[in-house]
CSV table of C-alpha atoms and ligand atoms in Angstrom, one decimal:
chain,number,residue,atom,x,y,z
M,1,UNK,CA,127.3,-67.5,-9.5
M,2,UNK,CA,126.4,-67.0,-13.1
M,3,UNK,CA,125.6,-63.3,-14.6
M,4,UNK,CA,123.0,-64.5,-17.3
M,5,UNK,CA,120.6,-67.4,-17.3
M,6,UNK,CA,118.4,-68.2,-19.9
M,7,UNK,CA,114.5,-69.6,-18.2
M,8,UNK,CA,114.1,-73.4,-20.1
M,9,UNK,CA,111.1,-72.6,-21.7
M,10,UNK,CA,109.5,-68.1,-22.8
M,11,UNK,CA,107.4,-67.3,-20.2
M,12,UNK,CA,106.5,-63.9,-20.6
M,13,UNK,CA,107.9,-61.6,-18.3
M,14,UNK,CA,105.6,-59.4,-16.7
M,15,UNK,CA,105.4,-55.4,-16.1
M,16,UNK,CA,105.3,-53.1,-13.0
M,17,UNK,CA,102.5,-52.0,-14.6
M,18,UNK,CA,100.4,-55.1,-14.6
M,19,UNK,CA,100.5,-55.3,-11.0
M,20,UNK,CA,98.9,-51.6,-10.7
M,21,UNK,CA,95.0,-50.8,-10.3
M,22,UNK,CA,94.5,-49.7,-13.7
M,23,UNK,CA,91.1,-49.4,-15.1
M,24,UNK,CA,90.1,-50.5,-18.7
M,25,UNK,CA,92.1,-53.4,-19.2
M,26,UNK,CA,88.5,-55.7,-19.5
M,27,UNK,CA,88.1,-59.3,-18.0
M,28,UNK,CA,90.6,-61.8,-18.4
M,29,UNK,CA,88.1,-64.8,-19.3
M,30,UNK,CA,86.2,-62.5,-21.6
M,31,UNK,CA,89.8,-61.6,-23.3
M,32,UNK,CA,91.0,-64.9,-23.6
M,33,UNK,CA,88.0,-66.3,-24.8
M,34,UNK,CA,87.8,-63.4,-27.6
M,35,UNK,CA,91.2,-64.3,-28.6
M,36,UNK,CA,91.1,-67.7,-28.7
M,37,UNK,CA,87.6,-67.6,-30.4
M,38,UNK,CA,86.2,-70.0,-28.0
M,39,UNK,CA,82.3,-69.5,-26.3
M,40,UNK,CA,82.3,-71.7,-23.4
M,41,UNK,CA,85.0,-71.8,-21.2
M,42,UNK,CA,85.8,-71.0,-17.5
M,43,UNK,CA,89.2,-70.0,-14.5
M,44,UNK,CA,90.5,-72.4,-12.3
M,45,UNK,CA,93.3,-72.5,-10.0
M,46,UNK,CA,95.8,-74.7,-12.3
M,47,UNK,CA,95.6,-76.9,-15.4
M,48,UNK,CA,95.0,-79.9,-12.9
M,49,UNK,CA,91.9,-78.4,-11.6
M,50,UNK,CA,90.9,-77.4,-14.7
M,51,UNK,CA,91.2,-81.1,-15.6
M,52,UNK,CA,89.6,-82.3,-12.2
M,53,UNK,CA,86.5,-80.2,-13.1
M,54,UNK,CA,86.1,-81.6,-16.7
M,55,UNK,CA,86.6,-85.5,-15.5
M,56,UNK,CA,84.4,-84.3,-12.7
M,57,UNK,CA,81.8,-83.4,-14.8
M,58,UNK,CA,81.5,-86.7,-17.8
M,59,UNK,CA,82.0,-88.7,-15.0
M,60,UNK,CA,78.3,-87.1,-14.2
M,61,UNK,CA,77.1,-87.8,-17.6
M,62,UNK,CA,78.3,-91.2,-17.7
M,63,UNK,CA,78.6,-92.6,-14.1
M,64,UNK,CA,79.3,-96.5,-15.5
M,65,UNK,CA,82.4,-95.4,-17.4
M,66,UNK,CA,85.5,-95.5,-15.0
M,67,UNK,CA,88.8,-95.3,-17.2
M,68,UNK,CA,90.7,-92.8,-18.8
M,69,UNK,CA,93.3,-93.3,-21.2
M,70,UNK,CA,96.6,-90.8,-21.0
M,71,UNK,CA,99.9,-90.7,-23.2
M,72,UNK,CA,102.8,-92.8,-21.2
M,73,UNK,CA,104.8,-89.4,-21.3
M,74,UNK,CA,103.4,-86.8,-20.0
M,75,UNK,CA,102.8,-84.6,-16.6
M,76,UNK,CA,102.4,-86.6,-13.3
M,77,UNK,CA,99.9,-84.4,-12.4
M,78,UNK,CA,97.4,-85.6,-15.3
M,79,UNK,CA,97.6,-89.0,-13.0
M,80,UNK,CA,97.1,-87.4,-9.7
M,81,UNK,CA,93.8,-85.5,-11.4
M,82,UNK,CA,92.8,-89.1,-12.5
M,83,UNK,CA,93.0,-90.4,-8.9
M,84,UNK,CA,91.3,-87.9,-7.5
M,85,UNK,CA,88.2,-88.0,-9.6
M,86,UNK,CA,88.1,-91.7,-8.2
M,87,UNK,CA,88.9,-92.9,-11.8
M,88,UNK,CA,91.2,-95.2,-13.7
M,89,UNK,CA,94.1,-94.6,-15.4
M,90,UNK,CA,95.3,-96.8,-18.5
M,91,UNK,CA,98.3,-96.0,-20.4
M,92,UNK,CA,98.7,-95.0,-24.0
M,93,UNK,CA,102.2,-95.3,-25.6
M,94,UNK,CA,102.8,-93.3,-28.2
M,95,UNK,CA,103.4,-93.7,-32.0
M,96,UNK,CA,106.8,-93.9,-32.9
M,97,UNK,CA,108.6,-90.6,-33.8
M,98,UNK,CA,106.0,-88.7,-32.9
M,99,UNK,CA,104.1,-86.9,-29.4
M,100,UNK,CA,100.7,-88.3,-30.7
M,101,UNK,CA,98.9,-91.7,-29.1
M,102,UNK,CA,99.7,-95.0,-30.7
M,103,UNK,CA,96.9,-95.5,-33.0
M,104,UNK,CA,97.0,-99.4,-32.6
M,105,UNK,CA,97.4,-99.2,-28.6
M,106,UNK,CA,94.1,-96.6,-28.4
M,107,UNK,CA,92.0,-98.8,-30.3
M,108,UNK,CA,93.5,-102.1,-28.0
M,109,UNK,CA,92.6,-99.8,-25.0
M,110,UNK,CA,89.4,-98.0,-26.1
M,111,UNK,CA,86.1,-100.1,-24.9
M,112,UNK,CA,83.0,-99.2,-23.2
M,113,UNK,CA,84.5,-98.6,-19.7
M,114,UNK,CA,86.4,-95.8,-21.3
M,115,UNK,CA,85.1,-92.3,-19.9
M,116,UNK,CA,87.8,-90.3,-21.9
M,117,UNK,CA,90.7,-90.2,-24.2
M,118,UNK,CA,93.4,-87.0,-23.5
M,119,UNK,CA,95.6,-86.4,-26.8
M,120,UNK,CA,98.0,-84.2,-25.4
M,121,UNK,CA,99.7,-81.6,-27.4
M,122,UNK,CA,103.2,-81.1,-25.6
M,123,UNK,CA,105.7,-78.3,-25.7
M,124,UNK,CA,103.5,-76.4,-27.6
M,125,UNK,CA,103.2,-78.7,-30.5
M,126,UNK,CA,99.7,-79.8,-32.2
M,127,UNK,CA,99.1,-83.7,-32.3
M,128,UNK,CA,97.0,-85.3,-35.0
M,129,UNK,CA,93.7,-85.6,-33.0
M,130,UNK,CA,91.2,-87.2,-35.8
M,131,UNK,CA,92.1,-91.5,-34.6
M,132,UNK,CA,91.2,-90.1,-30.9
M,133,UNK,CA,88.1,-88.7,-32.3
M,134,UNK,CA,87.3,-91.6,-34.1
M,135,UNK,CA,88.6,-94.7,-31.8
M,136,UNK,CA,86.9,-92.3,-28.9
M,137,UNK,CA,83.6,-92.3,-31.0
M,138,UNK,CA,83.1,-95.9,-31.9
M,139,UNK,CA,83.0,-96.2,-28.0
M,140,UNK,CA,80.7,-93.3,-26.9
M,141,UNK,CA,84.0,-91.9,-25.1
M,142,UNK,CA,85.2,-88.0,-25.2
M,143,UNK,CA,88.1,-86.5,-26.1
M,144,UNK,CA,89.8,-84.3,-23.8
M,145,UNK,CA,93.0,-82.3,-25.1
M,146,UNK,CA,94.8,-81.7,-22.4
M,147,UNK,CA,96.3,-78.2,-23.9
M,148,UNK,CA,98.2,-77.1,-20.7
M,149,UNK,CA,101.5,-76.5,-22.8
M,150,UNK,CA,99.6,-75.0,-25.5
M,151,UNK,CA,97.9,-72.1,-25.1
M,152,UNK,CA,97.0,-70.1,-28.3
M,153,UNK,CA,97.6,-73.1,-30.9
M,154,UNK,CA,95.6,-74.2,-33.5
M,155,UNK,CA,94.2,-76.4,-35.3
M,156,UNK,CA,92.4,-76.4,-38.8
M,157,UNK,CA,91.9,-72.6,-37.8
M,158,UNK,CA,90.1,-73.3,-34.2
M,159,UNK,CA,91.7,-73.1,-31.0
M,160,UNK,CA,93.1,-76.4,-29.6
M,161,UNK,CA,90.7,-77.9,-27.3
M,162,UNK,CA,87.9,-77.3,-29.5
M,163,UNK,CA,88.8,-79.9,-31.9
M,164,UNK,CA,88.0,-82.4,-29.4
M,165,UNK,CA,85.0,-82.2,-26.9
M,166,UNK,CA,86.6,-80.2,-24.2
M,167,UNK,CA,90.5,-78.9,-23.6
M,168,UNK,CA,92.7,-77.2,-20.4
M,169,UNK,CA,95.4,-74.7,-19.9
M,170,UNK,CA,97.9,-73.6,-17.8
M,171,UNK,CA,99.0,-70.6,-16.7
M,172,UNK,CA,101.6,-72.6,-14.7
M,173,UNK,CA,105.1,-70.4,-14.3
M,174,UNK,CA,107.3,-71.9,-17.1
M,175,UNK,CA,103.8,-72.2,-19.5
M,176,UNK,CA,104.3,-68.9,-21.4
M,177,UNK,CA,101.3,-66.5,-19.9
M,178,UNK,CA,101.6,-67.0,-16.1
M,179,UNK,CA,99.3,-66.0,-13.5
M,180,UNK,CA,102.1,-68.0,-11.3
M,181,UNK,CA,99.5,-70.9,-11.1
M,182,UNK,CA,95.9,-71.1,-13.3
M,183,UNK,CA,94.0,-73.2,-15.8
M,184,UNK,CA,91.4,-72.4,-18.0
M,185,UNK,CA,89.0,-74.9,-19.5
M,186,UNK,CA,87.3,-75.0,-22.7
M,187,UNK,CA,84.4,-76.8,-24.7
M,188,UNK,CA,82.6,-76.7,-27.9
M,189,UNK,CA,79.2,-78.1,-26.2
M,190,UNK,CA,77.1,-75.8,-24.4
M,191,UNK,CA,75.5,-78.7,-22.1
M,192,UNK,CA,78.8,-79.5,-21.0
M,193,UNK,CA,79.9,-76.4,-20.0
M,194,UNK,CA,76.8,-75.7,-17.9
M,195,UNK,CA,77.9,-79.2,-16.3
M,196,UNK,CA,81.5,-78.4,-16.0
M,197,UNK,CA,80.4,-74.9,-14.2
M,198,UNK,CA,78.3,-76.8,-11.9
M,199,UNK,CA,81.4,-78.5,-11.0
M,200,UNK,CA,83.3,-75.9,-10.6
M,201,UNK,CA,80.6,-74.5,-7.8
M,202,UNK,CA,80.9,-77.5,-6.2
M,203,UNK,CA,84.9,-78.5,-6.1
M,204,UNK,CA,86.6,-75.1,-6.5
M,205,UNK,CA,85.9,-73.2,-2.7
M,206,UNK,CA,87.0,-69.7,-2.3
M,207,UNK,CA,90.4,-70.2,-0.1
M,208,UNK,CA,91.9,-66.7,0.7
M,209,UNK,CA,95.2,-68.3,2.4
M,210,UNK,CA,95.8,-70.3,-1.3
M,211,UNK,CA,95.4,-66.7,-3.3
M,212,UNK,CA,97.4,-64.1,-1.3
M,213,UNK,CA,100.3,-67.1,-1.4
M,214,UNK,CA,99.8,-67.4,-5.2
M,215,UNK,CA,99.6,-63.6,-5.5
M,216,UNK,CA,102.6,-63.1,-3.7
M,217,UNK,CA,104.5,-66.0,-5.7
M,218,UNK,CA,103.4,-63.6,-8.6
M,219,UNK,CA,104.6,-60.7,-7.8
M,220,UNK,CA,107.9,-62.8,-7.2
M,221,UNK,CA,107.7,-64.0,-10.5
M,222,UNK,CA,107.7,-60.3,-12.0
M,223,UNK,CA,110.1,-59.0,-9.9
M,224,UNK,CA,112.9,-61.9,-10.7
M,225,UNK,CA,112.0,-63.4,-14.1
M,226,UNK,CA,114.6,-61.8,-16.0
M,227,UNK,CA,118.2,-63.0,-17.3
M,228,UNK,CA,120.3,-61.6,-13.9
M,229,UNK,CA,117.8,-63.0,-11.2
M,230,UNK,CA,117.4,-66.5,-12.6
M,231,UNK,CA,120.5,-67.3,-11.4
M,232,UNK,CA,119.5,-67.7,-8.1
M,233,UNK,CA,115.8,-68.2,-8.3
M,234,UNK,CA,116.0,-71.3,-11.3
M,235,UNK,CA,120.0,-72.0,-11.8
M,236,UNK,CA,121.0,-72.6,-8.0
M,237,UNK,CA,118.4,-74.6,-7.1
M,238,UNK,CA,118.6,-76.3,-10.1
M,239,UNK,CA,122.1,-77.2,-9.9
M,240,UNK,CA,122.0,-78.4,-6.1
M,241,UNK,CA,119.2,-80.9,-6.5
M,242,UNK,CA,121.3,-82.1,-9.5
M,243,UNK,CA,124.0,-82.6,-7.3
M,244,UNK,CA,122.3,-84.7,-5.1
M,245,UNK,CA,121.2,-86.8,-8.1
M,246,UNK,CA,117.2,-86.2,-7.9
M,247,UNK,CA,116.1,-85.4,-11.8
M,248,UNK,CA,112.8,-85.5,-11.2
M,249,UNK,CA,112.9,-83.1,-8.4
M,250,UNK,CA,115.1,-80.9,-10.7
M,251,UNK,CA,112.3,-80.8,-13.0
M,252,UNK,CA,109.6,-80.3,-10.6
M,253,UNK,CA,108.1,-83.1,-11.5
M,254,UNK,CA,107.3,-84.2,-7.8
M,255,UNK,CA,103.7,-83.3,-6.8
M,256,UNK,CA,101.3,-84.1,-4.3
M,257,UNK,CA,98.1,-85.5,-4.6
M,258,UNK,CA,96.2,-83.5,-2.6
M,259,UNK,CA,96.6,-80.1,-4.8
M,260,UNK,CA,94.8,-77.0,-4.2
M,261,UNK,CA,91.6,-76.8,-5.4
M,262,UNK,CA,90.2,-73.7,-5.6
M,263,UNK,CA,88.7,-70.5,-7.2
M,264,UNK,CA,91.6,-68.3,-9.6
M,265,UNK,CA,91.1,-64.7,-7.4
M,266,UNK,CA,90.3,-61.6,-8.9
M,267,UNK,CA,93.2,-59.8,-8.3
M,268,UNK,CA,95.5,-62.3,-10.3
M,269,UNK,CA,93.1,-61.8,-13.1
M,270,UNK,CA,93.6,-58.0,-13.4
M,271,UNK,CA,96.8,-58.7,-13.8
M,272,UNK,CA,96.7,-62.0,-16.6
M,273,UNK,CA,94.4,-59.3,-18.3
M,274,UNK,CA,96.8,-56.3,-18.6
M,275,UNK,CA,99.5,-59.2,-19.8
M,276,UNK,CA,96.9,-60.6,-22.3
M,277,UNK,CA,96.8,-57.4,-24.4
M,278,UNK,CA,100.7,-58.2,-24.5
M,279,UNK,CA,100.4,-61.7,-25.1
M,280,UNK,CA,99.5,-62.0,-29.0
M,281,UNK,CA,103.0,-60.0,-30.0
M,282,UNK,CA,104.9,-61.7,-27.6
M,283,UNK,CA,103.3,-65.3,-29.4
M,284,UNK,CA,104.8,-64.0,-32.8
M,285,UNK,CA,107.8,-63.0,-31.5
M,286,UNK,CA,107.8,-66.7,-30.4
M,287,UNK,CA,107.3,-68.2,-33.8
M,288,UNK,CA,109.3,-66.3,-35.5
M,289,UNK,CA,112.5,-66.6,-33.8
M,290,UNK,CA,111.4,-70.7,-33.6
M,291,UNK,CA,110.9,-70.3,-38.0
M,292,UNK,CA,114.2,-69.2,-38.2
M,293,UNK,CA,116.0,-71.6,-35.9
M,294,UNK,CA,114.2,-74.3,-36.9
M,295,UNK,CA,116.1,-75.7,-40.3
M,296,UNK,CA,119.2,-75.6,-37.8
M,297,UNK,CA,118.0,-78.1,-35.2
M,298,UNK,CA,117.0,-80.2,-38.3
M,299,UNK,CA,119.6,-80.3,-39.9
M,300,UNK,CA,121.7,-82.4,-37.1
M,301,UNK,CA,121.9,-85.7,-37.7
M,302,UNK,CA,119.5,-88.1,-36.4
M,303,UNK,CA,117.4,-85.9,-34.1
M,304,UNK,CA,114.3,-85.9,-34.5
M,305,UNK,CA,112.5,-82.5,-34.0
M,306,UNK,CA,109.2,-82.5,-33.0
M,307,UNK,CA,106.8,-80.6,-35.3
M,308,UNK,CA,103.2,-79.5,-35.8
M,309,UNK,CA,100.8,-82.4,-37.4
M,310,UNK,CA,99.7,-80.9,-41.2
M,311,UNK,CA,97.1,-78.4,-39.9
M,312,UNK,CA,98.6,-77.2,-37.1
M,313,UNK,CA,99.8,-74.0,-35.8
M,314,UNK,CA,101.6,-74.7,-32.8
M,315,UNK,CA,103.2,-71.7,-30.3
M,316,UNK,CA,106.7,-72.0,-29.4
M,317,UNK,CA,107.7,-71.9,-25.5
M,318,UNK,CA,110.9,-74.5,-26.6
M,319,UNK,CA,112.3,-76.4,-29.1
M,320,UNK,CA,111.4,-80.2,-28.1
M,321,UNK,CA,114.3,-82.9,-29.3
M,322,UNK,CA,114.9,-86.7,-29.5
M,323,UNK,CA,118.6,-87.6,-29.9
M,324,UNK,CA,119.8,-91.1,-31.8
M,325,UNK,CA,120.6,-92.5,-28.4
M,326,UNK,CA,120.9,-92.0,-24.5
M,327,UNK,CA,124.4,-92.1,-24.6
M,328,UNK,CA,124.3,-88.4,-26.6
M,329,UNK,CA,121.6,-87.1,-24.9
M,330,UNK,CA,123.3,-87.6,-20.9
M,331,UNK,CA,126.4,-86.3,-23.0
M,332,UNK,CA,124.9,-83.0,-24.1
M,333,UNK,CA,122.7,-82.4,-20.9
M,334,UNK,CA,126.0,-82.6,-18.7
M,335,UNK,CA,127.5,-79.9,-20.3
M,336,UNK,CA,124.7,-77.8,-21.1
M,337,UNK,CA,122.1,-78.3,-18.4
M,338,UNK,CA,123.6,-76.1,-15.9
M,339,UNK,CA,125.3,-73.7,-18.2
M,340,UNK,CA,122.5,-71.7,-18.5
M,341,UNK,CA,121.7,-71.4,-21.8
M,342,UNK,CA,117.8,-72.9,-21.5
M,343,UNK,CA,118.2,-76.6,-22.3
M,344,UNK,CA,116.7,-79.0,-19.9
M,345,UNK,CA,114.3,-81.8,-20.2
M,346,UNK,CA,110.3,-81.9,-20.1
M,347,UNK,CA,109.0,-84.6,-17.7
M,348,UNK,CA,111.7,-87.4,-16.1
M,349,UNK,CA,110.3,-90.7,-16.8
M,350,UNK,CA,107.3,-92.5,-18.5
M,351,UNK,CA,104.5,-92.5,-16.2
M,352,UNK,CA,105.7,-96.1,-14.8
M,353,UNK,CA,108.9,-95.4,-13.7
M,354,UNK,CA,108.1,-92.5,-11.3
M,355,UNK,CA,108.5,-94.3,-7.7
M,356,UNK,CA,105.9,-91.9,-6.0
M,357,UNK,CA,103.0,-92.5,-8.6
M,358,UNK,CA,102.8,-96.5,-8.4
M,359,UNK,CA,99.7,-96.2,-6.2
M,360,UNK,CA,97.8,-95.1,-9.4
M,361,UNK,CA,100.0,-96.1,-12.3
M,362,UNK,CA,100.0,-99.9,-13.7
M,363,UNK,CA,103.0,-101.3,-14.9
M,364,UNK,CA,103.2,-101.2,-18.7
M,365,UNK,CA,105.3,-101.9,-21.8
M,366,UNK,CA,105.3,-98.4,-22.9
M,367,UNK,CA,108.6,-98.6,-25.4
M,368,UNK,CA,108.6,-95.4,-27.3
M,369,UNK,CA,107.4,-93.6,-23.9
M,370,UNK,CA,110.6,-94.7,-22.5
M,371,UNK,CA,112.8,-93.9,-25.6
M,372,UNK,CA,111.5,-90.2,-25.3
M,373,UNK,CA,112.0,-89.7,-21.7
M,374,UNK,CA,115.5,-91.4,-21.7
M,375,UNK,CA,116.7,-89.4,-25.4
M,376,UNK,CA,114.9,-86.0,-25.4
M,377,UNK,CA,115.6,-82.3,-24.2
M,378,UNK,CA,114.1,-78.8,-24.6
M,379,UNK,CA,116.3,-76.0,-25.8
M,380,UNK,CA,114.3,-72.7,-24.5
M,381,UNK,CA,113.3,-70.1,-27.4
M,382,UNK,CA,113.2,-67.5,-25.0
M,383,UNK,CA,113.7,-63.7,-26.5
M,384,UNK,CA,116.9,-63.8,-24.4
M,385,UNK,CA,118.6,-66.6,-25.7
M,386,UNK,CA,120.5,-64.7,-28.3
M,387,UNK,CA,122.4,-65.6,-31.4
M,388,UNK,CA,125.4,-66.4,-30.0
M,389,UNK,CA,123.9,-69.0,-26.9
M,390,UNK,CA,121.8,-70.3,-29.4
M,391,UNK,CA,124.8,-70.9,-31.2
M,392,UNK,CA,126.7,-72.4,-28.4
M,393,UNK,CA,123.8,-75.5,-28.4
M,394,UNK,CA,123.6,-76.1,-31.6
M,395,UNK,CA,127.6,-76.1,-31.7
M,396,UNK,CA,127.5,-78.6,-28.8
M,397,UNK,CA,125.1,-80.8,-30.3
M,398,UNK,CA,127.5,-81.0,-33.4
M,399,UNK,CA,130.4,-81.8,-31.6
M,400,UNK,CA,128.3,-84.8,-29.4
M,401,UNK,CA,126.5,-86.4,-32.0
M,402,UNK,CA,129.7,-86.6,-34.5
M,403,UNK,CA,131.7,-88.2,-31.7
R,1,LIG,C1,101.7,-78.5,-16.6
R,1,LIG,C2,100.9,-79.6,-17.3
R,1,LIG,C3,99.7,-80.0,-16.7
R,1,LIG,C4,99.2,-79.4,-15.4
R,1,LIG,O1,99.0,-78.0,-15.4
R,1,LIG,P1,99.2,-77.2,-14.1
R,1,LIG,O2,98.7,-75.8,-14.4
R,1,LIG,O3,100.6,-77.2,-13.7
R,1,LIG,O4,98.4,-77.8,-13.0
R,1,LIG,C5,99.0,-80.9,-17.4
R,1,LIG,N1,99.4,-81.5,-18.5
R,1,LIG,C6,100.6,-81.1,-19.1
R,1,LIG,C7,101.0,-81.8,-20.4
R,1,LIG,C8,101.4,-80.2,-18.5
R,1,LIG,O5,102.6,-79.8,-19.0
């Protein structure tokens, strides 16, 4: 077993001190909404739920739309929140070379059955959001940024999700701030929010059996998030379902559709508020490491590097890649994956090609979808990948892409 393993993406590792009754330390809600400069916005058990409440509530507002338009790459669950709200799915590819939606494809899609459209800003990086906005508009549709990888980025100086009409996050582990499992929802219209907290009344029961599991997970995640641990809690598990070929799984990608639903307890909130005060160095930290090894990753050849669009300020969990071909990228994931230096990959396959999620998924040429799940990988910037493993990737890279 290896001595050192570097997480795929910076969560933030969490204190012996956070877990303690302290007094003080305010709300979590309240803090998060102070730092993200956001007014309405409410706790939910993941970014799912926090989704399921929003689709929840404009399908209220606007019972006769049905549809909702997602990007071709992104997480399963999005789909399984979509199926659950008794809506429709229809799938956005994305425009080429970049994570945003396909301009051409959104306005193909967009029409008066649409209920919303969800720009998603993934690994952390800010997408372009003014053709949603607009294609969205001409159709009476919202936009939704699904934010669940992006919590504390902004855009023209506001906090993502406020751009559009509404936006989640999560405080999934492997998200940056972790409550082991949580969401948070956000809007810029007051009317909604009162509709969205009606929702959350409704859909989000108090289930103790859900919360003392999650708390528990928790204080697991505190006690073995560090360097010597993950080993056995990420790399071995990790490495066996590899063995038995089963990527997606490897990623935990696999979900079911009937995920908890229900209220974020108040106990896990105590301690996402002593981690908040934390939380704004610990975002720095982030970018700046990420502004220094930036030029590096751009300067290999033919690898594209996802970026912020002009107006942006992204945070920095991982560095999020697309290599010239397949060929390179299966050659540098079998000898770095499992070495423990934090490079992995974000979701398996375009939303078509996930076996388990035909029931809800129609079948669609979604090319540059494709070409990202089959070419990309994440490189973690956590604050323990040091100089010399960060050197060890880049080296590797070099070495596959000149071959
Ligand atoms: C993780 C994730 C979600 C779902 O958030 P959970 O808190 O895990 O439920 C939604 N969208 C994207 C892009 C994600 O990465």
């Amino acid at each position: 077993m290896r001595e050192y393993e570097v997480p795929p993406t910076a969560g933030m590792p969490l204190r012996f001190a956070d877990f303690l009754p302290a007094r003080g330390e305010g709300d979590f809600l309240d803090t998060a909404k102070g730092m993200l400069g956001v007014s309405h916005a409410g706790l939910a058990c993941s970014g799912t739920a926090s989704l399921t409440l929003l689709l929840s509530a404009l399908r209220l507002l606007a019972p006769q739309r049905r549809s909702v338009i997602v990007p071709a790459y992104t997480c399963p669950l999005v789909v399984l929140a979509v199926a659950r709200c008794g809506l429709k799915m229809r799938l956005c590819d994305l425009a080429p070379g970049s994570l945003a939606l396909d301009p051409c494809e959104l306005a193909r899609l967009c029409d008066e059955d649409t209920l919303a459209v969800l720009p998603t800003h993934l690994a952390g990086r800010v997408v372009e959001l003014e053709t949603s906005r607009r294609l969205a508009g001409e159709v009476g549709a919202w936009v939704i940024e699904d934010a669940a990888q992006a919590f504390g980025a902004r855009l023209e100086g506001r906090s993502v999700g406020l751009v559009g009409d509404a936006g989640f996050f999560s405080f999934a582990v492997g998200k940056g701030l972790t409550l082991f499992e949580g969401g948070m929802w956000v809007t810029r219209h007051p009317e909604l929010a009162a509709s969205i907290e009606d929702a959350s009344r409704r859909l989000l029961p108090w289930r103790p059996s859900w919360e003392l599991m999650r708390s528990l997970q928790l204080i697991g995640y505190g006690l073995c998030y560090r360097p010597s641990l993950l080993p056995w809690v990420y790399g071995r598990p990790l490495r066996r379902a590899l063995q038995r070929g089963e990527v997606a799984e490897a990623l935990g990608d696999v979900f079911s559709a009937d995920f908890p639903l229900h209220r974020l307890g108040r106990w896990r909130q105590k301690v996402g508020a002593r981690a908040l005060r934390r939380w704004p160095a610990f975002r720095d930290a982030l970018q700046a490491q990420a502004q220094e090894r930036l030029p590096r990753l751009r300067a290999l050849p033919g690898v594209t590097v996802f970026e912020d669009a002009p107006g942006g300020e992204g945070v920095w969990p991982l560095f999020f890649l697309q290599l010239p071909s397949e060929a390179a990228r299966e050659e540098v994931l079998r000898r770095l994956w499992t070495a423990g230096l934090g490079v992995s990959r974000m979701f398996a396959h375009a939303l078509p090609d996930y076996a388990y999620l035909r029931p809800w998924v129609e079948e669609a040429p979604v090319p540059v979808a494709r070409a990202l799940a089959a070419r990309s990988l994440t490189i973690s910037n956590s604050l323990w990948l040091d100089e010399g493993r960060f050197a060890r990737t880049v080296h590797t890279l070099e070495t596959v892409l000149a071959d």
